Coordinates of C-alpha atoms in Angstrom, one line a residue:
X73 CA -10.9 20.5 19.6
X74 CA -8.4 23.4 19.3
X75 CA -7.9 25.8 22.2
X76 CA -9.0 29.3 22.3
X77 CA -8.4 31.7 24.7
X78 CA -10.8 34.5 25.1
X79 CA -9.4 36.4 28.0
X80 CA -5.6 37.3 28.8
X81 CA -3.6 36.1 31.6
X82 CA -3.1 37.5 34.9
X83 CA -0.2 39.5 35.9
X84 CA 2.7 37.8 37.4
X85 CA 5.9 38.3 38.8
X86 CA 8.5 37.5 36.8
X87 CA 10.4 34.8 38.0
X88 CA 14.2 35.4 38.4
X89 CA 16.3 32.8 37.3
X90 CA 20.1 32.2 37.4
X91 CA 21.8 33.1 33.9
X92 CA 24.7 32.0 32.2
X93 CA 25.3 29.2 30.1
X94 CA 24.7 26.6 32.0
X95 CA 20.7 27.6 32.5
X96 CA 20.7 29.0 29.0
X97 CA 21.4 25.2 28.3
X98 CA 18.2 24.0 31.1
X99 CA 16.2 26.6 29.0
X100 CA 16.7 25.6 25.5
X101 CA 16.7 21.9 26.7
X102 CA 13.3 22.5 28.5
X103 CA 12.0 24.4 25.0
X104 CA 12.7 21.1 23.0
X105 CA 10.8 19.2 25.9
X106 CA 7.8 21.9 25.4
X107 CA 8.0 22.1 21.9
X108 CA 9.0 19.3 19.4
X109 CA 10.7 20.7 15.8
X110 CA 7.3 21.2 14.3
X111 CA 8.2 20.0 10.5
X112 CA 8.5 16.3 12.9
X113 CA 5.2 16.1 13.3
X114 CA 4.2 15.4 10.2
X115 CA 7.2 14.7 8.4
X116 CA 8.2 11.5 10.7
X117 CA 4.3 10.1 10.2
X118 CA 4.6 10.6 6.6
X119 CA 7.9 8.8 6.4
X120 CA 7.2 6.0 8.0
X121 CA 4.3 5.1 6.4
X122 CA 5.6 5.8 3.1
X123 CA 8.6 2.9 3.8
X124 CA 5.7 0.5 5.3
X125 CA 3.8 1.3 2.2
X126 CA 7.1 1.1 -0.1
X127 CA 8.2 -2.3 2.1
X128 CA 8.3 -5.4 -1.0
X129 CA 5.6 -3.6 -3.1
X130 CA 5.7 -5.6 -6.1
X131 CA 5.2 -8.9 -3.9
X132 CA 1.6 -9.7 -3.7
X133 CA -0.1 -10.5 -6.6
X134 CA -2.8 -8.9 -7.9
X135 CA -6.2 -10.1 -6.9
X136 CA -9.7 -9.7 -8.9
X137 CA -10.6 -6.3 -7.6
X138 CA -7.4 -4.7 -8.5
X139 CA -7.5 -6.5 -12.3
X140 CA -10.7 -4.7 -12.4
X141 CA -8.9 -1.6 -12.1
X142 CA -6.1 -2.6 -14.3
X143 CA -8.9 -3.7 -17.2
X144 CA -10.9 -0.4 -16.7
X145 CA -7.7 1.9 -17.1
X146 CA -6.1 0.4 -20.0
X147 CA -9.1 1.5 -21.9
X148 CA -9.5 5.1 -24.3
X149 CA -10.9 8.1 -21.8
X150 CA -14.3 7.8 -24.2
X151 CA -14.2 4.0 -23.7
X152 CA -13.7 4.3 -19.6
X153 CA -16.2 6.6 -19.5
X154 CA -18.8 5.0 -21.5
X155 CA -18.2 1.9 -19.0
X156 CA -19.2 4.0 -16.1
X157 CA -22.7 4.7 -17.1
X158 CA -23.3 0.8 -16.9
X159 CA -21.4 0.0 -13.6
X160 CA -18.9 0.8 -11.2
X161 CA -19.5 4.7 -11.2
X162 CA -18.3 5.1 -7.9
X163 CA -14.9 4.7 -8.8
X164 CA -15.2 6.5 -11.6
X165 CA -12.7 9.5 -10.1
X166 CA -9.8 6.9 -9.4
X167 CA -10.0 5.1 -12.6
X168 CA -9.4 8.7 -14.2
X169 CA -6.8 9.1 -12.1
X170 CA -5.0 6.2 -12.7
X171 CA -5.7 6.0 -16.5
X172 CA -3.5 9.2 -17.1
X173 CA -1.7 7.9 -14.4
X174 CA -0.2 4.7 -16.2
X175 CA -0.4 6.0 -19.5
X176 CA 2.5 8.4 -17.7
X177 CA 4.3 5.7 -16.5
X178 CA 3.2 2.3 -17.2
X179 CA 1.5 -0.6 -15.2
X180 CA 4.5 -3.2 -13.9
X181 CA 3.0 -3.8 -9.9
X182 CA 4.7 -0.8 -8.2
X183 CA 3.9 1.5 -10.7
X184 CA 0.3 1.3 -10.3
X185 CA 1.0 0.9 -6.7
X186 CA 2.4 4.0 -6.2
X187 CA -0.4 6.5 -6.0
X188 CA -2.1 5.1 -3.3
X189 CA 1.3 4.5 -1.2
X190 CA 2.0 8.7 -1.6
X191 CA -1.8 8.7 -0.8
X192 CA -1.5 7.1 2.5
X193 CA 1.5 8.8 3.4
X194 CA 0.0 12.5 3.2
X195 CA -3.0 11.1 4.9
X196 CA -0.3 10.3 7.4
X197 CA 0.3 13.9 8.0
X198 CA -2.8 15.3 8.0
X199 CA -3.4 12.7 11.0
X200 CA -0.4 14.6 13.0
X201 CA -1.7 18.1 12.1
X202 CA -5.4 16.9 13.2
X203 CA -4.2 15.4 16.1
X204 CA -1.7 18.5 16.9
X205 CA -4.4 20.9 16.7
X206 CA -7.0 18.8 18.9
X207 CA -4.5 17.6 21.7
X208 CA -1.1 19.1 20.9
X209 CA 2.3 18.8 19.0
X210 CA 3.1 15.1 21.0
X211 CA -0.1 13.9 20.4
X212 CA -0.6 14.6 16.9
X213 CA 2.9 13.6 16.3
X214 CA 2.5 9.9 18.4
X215 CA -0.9 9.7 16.5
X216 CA 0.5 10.1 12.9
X217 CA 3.4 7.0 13.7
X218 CA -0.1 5.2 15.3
X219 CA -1.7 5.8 12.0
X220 CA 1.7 4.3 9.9
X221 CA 1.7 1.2 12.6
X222 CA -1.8 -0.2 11.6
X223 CA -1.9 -2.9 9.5
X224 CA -4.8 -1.4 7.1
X225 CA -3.1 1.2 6.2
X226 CA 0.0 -0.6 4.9
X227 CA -2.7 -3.2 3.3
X228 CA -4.5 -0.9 1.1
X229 CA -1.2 1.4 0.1
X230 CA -1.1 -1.3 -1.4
X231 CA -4.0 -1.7 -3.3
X232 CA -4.9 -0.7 -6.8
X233 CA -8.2 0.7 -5.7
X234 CA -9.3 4.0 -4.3
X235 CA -9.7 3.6 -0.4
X236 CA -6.0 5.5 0.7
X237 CA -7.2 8.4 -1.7
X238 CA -10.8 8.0 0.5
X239 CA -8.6 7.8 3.5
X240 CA -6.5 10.6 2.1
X241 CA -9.5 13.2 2.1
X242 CA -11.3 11.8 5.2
X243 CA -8.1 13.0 6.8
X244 CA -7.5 16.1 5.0
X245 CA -11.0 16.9 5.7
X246 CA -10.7 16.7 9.7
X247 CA -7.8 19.1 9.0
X248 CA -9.3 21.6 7.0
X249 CA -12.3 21.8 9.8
X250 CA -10.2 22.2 12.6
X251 CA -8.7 25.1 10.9
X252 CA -11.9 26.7 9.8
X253 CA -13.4 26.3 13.4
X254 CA -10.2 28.4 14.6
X255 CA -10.7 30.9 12.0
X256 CA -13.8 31.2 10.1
X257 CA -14.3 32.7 6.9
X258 CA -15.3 31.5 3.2
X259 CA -11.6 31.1 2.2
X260 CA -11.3 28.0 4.6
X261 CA -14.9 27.0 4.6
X262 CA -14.3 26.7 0.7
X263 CA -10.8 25.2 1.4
X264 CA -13.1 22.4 3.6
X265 CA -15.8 22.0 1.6
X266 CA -12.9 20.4 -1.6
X267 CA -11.9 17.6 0.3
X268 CA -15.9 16.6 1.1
X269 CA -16.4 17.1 -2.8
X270 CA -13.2 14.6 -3.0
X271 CA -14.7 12.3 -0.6
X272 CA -18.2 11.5 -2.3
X273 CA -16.0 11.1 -6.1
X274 CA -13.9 8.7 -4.5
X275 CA -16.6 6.7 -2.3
X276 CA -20.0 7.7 -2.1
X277 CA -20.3 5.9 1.2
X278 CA -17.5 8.2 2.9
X279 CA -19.6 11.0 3.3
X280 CA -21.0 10.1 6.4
X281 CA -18.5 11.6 8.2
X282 CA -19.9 14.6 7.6
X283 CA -22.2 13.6 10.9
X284 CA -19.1 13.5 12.9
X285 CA -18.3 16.8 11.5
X286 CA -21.9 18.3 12.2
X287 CA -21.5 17.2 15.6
X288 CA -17.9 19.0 16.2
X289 CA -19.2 22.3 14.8
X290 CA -21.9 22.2 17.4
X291 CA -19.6 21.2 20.4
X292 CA -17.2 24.4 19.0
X293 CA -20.4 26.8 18.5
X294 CA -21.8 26.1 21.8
X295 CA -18.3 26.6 23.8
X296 CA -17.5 29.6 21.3
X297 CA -20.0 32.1 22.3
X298 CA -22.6 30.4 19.9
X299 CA -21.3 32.7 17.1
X300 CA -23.6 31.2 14.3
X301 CA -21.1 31.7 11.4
X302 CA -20.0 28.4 12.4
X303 CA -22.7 26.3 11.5
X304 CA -24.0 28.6 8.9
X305 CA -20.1 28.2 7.3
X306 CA -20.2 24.5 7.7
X307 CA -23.7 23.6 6.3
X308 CA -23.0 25.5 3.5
X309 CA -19.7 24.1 2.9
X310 CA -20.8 20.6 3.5
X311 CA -24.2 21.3 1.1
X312 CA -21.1 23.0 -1.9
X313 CA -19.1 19.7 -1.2
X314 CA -22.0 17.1 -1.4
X315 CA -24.1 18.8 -3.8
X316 CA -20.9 18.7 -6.7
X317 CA -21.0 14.7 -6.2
X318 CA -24.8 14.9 -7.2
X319 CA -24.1 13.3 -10.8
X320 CA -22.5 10.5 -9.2
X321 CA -25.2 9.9 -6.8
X322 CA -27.6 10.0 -9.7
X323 CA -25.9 7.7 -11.8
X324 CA -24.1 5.4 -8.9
X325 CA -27.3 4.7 -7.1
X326 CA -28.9 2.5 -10.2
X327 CA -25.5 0.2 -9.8
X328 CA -25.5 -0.3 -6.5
X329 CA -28.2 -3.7 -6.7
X330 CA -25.5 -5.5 -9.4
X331 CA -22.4 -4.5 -7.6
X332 CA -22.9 -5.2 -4.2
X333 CA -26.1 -6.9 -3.6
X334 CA -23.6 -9.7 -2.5
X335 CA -22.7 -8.0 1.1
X336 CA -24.8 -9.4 3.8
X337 CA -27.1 -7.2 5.9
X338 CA -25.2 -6.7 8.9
X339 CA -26.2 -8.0 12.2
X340 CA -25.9 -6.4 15.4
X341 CA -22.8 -8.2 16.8
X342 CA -21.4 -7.4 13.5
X343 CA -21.0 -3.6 15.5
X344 CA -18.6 -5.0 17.8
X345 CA -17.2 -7.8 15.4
X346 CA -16.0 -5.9 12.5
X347 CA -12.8 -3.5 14.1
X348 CA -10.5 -6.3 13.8
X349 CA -11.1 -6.6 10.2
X350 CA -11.0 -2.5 10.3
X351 CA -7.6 -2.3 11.8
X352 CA -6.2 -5.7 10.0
X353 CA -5.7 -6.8 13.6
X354 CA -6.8 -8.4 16.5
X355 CA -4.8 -7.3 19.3
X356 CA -4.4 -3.5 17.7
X357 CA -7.5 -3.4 17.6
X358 CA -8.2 -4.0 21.5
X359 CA -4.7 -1.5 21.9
X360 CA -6.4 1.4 20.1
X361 CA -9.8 1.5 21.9
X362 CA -7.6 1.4 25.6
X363 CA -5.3 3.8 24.0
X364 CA -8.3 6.0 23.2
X365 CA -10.5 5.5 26.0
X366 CA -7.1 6.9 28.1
X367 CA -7.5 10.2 25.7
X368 CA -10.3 11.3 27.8
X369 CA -7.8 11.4 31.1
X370 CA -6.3 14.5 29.6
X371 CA -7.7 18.2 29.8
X372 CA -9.2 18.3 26.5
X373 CA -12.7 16.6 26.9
X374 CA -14.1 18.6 24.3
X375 CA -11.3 16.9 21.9
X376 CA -12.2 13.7 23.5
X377 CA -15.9 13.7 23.1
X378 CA -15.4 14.9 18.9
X379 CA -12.6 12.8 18.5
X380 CA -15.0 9.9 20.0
X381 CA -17.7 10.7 18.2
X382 CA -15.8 10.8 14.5
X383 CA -13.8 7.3 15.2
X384 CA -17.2 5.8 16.1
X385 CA -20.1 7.4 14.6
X386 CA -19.8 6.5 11.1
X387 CA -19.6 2.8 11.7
X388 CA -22.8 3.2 13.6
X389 CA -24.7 4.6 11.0
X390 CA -23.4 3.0 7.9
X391 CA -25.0 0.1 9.7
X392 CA -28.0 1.8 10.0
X393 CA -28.1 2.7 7.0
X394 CA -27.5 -0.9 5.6
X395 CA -30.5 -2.3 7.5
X396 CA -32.8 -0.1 5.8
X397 CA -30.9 0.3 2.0
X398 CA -31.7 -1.8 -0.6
X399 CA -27.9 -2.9 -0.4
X400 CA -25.6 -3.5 2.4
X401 CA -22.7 -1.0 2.8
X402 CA -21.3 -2.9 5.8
X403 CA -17.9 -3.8 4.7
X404 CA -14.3 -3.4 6.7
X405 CA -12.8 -1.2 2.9
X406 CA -15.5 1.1 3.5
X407 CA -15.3 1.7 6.6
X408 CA -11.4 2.9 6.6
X409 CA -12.2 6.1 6.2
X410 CA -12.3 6.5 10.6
X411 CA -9.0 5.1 10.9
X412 CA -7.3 9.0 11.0
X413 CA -10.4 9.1 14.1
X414 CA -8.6 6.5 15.9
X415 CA -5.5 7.2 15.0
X416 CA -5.8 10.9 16.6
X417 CA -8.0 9.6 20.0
X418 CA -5.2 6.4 20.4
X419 CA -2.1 9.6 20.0
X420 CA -3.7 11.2 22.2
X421 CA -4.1 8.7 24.7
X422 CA -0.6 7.4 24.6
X423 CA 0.3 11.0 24.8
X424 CA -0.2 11.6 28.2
X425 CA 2.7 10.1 29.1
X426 CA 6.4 11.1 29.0
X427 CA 8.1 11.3 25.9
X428 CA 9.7 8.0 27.1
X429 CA 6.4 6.3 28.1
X430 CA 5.6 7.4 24.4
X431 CA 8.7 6.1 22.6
X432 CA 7.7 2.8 24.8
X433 CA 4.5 2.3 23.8
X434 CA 5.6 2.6 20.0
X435 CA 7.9 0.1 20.0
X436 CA 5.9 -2.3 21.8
X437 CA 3.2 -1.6 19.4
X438 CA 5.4 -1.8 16.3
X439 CA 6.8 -5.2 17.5
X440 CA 3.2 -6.5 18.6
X441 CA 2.2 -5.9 14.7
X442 CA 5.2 -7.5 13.0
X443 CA 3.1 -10.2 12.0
X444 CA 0.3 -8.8 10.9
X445 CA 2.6 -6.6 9.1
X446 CA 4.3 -9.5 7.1
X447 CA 1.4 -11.3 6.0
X448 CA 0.0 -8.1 4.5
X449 CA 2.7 -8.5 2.2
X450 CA 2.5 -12.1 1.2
X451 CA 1.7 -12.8 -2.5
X452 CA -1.4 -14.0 -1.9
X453 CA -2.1 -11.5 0.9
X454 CA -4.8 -9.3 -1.0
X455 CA -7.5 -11.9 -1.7
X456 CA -7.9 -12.2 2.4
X457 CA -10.1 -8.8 2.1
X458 CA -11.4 -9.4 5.5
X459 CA -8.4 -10.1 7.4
X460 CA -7.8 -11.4 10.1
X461 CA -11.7 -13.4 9.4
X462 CA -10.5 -15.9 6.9
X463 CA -12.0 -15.7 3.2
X464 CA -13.7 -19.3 2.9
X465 CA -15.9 -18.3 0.0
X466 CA -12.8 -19.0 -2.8
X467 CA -9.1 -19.4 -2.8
X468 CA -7.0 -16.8 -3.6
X469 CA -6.0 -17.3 -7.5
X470 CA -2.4 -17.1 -7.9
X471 CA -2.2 -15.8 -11.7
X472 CA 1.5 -14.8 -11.7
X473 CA 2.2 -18.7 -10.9
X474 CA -0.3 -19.6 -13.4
X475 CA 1.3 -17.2 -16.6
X476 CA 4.9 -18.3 -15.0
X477 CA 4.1 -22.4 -16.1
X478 CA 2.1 -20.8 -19.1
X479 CA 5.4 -19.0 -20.2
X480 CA 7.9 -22.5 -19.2
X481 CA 5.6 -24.3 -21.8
X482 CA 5.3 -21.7 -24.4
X483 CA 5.5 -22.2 -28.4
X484 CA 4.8 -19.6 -30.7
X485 CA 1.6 -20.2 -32.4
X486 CA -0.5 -21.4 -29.2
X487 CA -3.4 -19.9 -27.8
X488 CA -5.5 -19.4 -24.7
X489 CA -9.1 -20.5 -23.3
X490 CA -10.4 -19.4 -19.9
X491 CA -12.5 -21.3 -17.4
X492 CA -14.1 -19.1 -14.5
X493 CA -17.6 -20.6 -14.0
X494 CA -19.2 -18.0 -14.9
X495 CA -20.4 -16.4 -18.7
X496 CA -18.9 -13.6 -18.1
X497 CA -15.8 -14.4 -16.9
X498 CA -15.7 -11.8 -13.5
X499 CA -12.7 -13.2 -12.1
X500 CA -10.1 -12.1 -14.2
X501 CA -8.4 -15.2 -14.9
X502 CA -7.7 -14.0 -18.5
X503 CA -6.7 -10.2 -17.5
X504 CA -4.7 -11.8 -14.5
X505 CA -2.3 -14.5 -16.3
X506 CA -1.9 -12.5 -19.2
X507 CA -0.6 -9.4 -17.1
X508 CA 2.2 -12.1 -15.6
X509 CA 2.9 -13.2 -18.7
X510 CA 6.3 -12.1 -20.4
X511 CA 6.3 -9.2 -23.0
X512 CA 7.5 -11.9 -25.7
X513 CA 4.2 -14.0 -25.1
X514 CA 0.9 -13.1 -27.1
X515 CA -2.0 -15.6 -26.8
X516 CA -5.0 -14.8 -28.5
X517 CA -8.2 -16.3 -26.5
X518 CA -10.2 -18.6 -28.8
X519 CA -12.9 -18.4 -26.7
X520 CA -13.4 -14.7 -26.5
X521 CA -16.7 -13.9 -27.8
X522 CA -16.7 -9.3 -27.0
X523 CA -14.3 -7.5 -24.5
X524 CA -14.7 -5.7 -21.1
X525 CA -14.0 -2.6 -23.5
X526 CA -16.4 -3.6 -26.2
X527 CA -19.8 -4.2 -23.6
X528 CA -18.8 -1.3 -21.9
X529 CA -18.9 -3.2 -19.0
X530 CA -15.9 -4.4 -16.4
X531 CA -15.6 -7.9 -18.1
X532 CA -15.3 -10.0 -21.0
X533 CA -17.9 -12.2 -22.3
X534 CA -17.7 -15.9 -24.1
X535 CA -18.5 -16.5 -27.5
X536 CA -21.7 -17.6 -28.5
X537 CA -20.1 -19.8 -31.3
X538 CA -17.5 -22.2 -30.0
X539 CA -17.1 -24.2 -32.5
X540 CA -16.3 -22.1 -35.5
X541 CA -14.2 -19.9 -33.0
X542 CA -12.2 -23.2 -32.7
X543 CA -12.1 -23.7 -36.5
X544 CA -11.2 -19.8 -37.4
X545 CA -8.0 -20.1 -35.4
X546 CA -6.9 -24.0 -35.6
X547 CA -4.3 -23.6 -32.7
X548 CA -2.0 -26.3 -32.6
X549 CA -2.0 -25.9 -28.6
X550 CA -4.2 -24.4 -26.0
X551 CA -3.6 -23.4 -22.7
X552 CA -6.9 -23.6 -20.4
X553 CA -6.5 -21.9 -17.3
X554 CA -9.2 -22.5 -15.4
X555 CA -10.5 -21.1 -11.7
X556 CA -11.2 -24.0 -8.9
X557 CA -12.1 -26.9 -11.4
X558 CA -11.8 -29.7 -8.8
X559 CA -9.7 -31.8 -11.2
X560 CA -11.4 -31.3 -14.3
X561 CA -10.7 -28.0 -16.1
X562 CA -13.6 -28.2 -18.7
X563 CA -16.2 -28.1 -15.9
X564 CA -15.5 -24.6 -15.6
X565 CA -16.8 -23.9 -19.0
X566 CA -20.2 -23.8 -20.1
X567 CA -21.4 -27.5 -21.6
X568 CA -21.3 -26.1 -25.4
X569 CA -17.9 -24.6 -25.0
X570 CA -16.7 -27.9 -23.2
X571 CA -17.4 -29.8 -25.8
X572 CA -16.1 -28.3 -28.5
X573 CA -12.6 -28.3 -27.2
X574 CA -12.7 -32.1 -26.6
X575 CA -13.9 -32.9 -29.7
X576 CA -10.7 -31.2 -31.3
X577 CA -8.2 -31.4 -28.4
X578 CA -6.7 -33.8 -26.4
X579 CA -5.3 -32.6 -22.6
X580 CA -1.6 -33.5 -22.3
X581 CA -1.0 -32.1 -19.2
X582 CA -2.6 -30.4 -15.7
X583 CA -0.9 -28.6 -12.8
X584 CA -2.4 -26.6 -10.2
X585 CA -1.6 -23.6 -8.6
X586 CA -3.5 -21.5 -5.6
X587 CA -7.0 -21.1 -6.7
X588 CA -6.1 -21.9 -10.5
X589 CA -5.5 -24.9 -12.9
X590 CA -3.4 -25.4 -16.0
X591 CA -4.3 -27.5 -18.6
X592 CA -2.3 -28.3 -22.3
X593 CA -4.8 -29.0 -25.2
X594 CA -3.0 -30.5 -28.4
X595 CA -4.9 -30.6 -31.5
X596 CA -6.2 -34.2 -32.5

């Protein structure tokens, strides 16, 4: 926590010390030493995670969360919002954001990438000023470049989904509490209680920081005189912040069983097992917890023991909360909202040392994270969700090779069928390959019974009537790209939908690609 001083120094002696230019030289040398240029401890963070974020953007391909963001914001405001009364809620906020967003500025790969890149980035800062005002201007500034070396953070910049803006407000948050505990008053306890508000609209699940938070207020009200407008300010701040996201909880709560009633109930090794897929990394991930167990060598326990408590104590009792819920919220993207905890504690660990010692322990780390850093930005780098634990449940679909043999084998007048396995067709095969394909290429989907946009619902469903969908169009050609077929595309239809297209088209050809098949249909 952040230092205040009560009483006044004694009385001293001045010390006399030899002038001229020469010392004047020792003095202003020693004042850098003392006192870094303050704009660096927050500018450098926020620089260098901007470039990691920035760093071959347009490379990975999208994967099936992120072309469920890309179907949801292509839609009409009174279209996007009807959808969210059926599912998905909790990203409601973002998909706003990023429907007036590309409508701005379009939707090639870095464009929709963008806002959660800037996202991290100022999240970057706010880690330097947090760690600043718990442990000082070296720690916070070592703890923002920390925060810009983890793996995660360059991961999801990169991600069309909502977790850097979570990120973005966790951080912001810790901030805005730090200076409210300084100073209170209803100006700042207002100021705190926006980012909370922000939190909960971005990720319901985020707000259990707020225990972390509950707990600081109490270590700062019992060393500061137990003044009581402390946690009088912060309960009614944090009741002002949670209590605006009360529509969402309504209304997110009745979606939880379809969305993620998929996520396993967590077991208790999971408490130990899941930093690694926090951090993106194995060995930062053993780095950070020495680097922050080393913050509690310094003077400021009291920073320590919060700092502690914030990096740790939401994990805890999300899983907690999982056991007993319905649903499982155990998962490594909602837990990224402690990685500006971590950050800070780690800083201020590494902190103790010289600014050499500091520089050091940087560059090691950088270098240590190279790879980890790399394969975040492999094209097929976002379907590995729970890296460094391999995905073995599917195979990351690779739609931009799929739409890029789709667009070689092009002729006007040919159309489209999609195979996913499923009725309605969840995994984005049509949104995906059709957002690779070229401008010049339009290929109505024969089997396309209602949209995403239509259900008011995330995805597309098959039509019910095959075969006079077939007749309607009479495409001479049909490309059927298909998800996983095992060699034979039409198994990833349903039976009636199979047949139809074999009874009027002949396959002429079949490539694969990661996760994907492509098959040519020519009319009999």
């Amino acid at each position: 926590m952040t230092r205040t001083d009560h009483a006044a120094p004694p009385a001293t002696e001045p010390a006399v010390e030899q002038l001229g230019p020469r010392s004047a030289a020792r003095r202003a040398r020693r004042a850098l030493r003392r006192r870094p240029i303050s704009g660096l401890v927050w500018l450098l963070p926020l620089l260098a995670t901007l470039a990691s974020g920035l760093f071959r953007i347009s490379t990975p391909v999208l994967w099936h969360d992120e072309l469920a963001t890309l179907s949801v914001i292509r839609r009409p405001r009174g279209a996007l919002l009807d959808m969210l009364q059926n599912v998905d809620a909790v990203h409601g906020a973002y998909y706003l954001l990023m429907h007036y967003w590309m409508v701005a500025f379009g939707e090639s790969p870095a464009v929709l990438r963008l806002p959660t890149v800037l996202a991290m980035a100022a999240a970057a800062a706010c880690v330097a000023l947090a760690g600043k005002r718990m442990f000082g201007a070296r720690a916070g500034l070592t703890a923002g470049l920390v925060f810009a070396l983890i793996p995660a953070v360059t991961r999801y910049a990169q991600e069309i989904r909502s977790y850097s803006f979570v990120v973005l407000v966790a951080a912001l948050a810790l901030v805005l509490l730090l200076r409210a505990l300084e100073r209170p008053g209803p100006v700042r306890w207002f100021c705190y209680a926006l980012p909370v508000a922000a939190a909960g609209w971005f990720h319901l699940v985020s707000l259990v920081f707020l225990g972390a938070h509950a707990f600081g207020v109490a270590l700062y009200w019992w060393k500061d005189r137990r003044n009581w407008r402390l946690p009088v300010g912060f309960t009614l701040a944090a009741c002002l912040g949670v209590a605006s996201t009360y529509p969402l909880i309504k209304l997110a709560g009745g979606q939880a069983g379809r969305q993620i009633s998929w996520i396993p109930k967590p077991q208790l090794s999971d408490l130990a097992g899941i930093w690694p897929q926090v951090f993106c990394s194995t060995l930062l991930a053993a780095v950070l917890f020495l680097a922050a167990a080393f913050a509690w060598g310094g003077d400021r326990k009291q920073s320590a023991l919060f700092g502690t408590v914030a990096a740790v104590m939401p994990v805890v009792a999300i899983w907690v909360i999982s056991q007993r819920a319905d649903v499982s919220y155990f998962m490594p993207k909602y837990l990224f909202f402690v990685l500006p905890a971590w950050a800070v504690m780690a800083g201020a660990g590494i902190a103790l040392v010289r600014w050499r010692g500091v520089v050091a322990a940087l560059l090691v780390m950088g270098v240590m994270v190279v790879p980890d850093h790399l394969t975040m930005h492999r094209p097929l780098s976002h379907a590995s969700y729970t890296y460094p634990e391999a995905v073995t449940w599917f195979k990351p679909l690779d739609y931009r090779s799929a739409a890029e043999i789709v667009a070689a084998g092009y002729r006007p007048g040919d159309a489209a069928a999609y195979g996913q396995q499923k009725q309605e067709l969840w995994w984005g095969v049509d949104t995906g390959v059709a957002y690779y394909l070229p401008d010049r290429i339009e290929l109505p989907d024969v089997l396309l019974g209602s949209s995403g946009e239509q259900r008011d619902d995330l995805w597309p469903a098959l039509t019910p009537d095959p075969v006079k969908a077939l007749d309607t169009l009479a495409a001479p050609r049909i490309w059927l790209v298909s998800k996983d077929d095992g060699g034979d595309p039409f198994t990833t239809l349903p039976p009636e939908h199979a047949k139809a297209l074999q009874d009027r088209y002949t396959q002429t050809d079949y490539q694969q690609v990661s996760g994907i098949s492509v098959a040519l249909l020519v009319r009999r």
